[in-house]
Amino acid sequence: MLQMIYRDYGRTGKKVSLLGFGGMRFAHVDDHDECVRMMVKAARGGVNYFDTAPGYFETRSEIVCGKGFEELRRQKLPYYVATKTFKTTEADIRREIEGQLERLKAPAIDFYHIWCITSLENWAARKRDGILSAFQKLKDEGLVRHICVSSHLIGGEIETLLMEGVFEGVLFGYSAYNYRTREKAFNAIRAKRLGAVVMNPLGGGIVPQNPELFKFITREGESAVSAGLRFLWDHADISVTLVGFRGEADVDEALAAMDGYVPRTGAELAAVKEKGGEGFEGICTGCAYCDDCPQEIPIPRYMDSYNQKLLKENGDDELRQRLGMHWSITPQGAAKCIECGACEAACTQHIAIIERLKYIARLSA
Ligand code: SF4
Ligand code: SF4
C-alpha cells in the first residue's frame, strides 16, 4: 500500500509531499486531458506540491496546470502552487503575476520563486532593481504566500546566497550525479530552516541511463528510477523531490518508488555518498575545488557540460545545450584559458580540464 511521506517546508508550517510534480517535461503539453489526468493521478497518490514556470512551454505549462488545479479542487484533492519569475522590477513582476494567477486559476501563489540565480553578481543586480521589496509587497497583499529562490549556484556560493536569510525556501538541482556540487547548500538550509526542493533528481536521464555508474546507490531489487529518487529521499533536509513527468507512466513509476521505501539511516547515507566518488572517474562531480581561475572561467560549469558529452549519445549537442540552456555560458568563453594549470592541480578527479576547454572552444567554430 502506497504511503506518501510528508515533510515540513522549512518554517512555513506547510507539510509538503516528498515527491513533487514538475511541470517542465509534459510530452504533450497541449493535450490538456492527458496532463490533467497526470496531475490527478499524482494527487491521488498523495503528491501535493506542483511546480511550474512561465518559461515552460512558453506559459503553456502554467495554463495546463491551472486546468489541473481546477480539477483537483473539484475532486477535493489538496495541492500547493509553485511557480517563478525572471522579472526584477516591481512593475514587471506585478504584470507577470497577474498573468500567472489567471493562468493558474489561483488566488495566490504558495511558493513564488525568484528564478534561476546564476551568479552572486546576478543576484546583486536583481536586488538593485528592488526585487526583494517587490516580493515582500506581494506577500503583504496576500498574492504570494512564501518567498523562495531557484538557483544554479554551486559550491559555497549557494550557501552564501541562502545565508542572507531572505528566503523561506530554495529550489536547486541535486541528484546522485551531481550531489557533491551543492552539498554546502544544506549547511544554510539547516541553519536558516529553509524548505528545500530539489529538481532534476535523475540528472536529466544520466542516472537511469548509466546503471553501472550508479550502482553505488542501488539496492537489491530497485529500478534505476527508484534508486535515484530514494537516494534523495534518504536526505532528511530535502522537503520535496521534483520529477518532471512526461506522461502517466512516469507518474506511476515515481509513485511506485514510494511503495515499500525504507529510508537509510544518516550513517548509511553518508557511507553511500562517500563511495560515490569512486565511480566517477573522468566525470566532473562539481566539487568546485578548481573554481579559482585567474581568467574567471566558470570551470565547474564547463566541466559539468562536458559530462554530457561523456555520458550521452550525440554528446556534442547535449554539451552545447547544457552550456546555453542550463548555465547561460558560451563555447567561446572556454577560449579565455591561458593554460596556467592551476585548475588541473586542484581537480579532485584529475580531469584534463585544459583539453576539455579547448574542445568546448572549438564547438563555437
Ligand atoms: S588552466 Fe585555464 S581554466 Fe585552468 S585556471 Fe588556468 S586559465 Fe583557468
Ligand atoms: S573539474 Fe575537477 S575540481 Fe573542478 S568541479 Fe569538476 S571534479 Fe571538481
Coordinates of N, CA and C and ligand atoms in Angstrom, one line a residue, residues 293-295 297 299 337-343 353-354 357, ligand 1:
C293 N 39.8 30.4 -11.1 CA 40.6 30.6 -12.4 C 41.0 32.1 -12.5
P294 N 42.2 32.4 -12.8 CA 42.7 33.8 -12.9 C 41.9 34.5 -14.1
Q295 N 41.4 33.7 -15.1 CA 40.7 34.2 -16.2 C 39.2 34.3 -15.9
I297 N 37.1 31.9 -15.6 CA 36.4 31.0 -16.4 C 35.6 30.1 -15.3
I299 N 34.9 27.2 -14.4 CA 35.3 25.9 -14.8 C 34.3 24.8 -14.5
C337 N 41.1 30.5 -21.6 CA 42.1 29.8 -20.8 C 43.5 30.1 -21.3
I338 N 44.4 30.4 -20.3 CA 45.8 30.7 -20.6 C 46.7 29.6 -20.2
E339 N 46.1 28.4 -19.9 CA 46.8 27.2 -19.6 C 47.8 27.3 -18.4
C340 N 47.4 28.0 -17.4 CA 48.3 28.2 -16.2 C 48.4 26.9 -15.4
G341 N 47.4 26.0 -15.5 CA 47.4 24.7 -14.9 C 46.9 24.7 -13.5
A342 N 46.5 25.8 -12.9 CA 46.1 25.9 -11.5 C 44.9 25.0 -11.3
C343 N 44.0 25.0 -12.2 CA 42.7 24.2 -12.0 C 43.0 22.7 -12.0
I353 N 41.4 19.3 -17.7 CA 40.4 20.5 -17.8 C 40.8 21.3 -19.1
I354 N 42.1 21.5 -19.2 CA 42.6 22.4 -20.3 C 42.2 21.8 -21.7
L357 N 38.5 22.2 -22.2 CA 38.1 23.6 -22.5 C 38.4 23.9 -24.0
Ligands
SF4_1 S1 44.4 26.4 -16.8 FE1 42.9 27.8 -17.8 S2 41.0 27.3 -16.9 FE2 42.5 26.4 -15.6 S3 42.9 28.0 -14.0 FE3 44.4 28.3 -15.6 S4 43.4 29.8 -17.0 FE4 41.8 29.0 -15.7

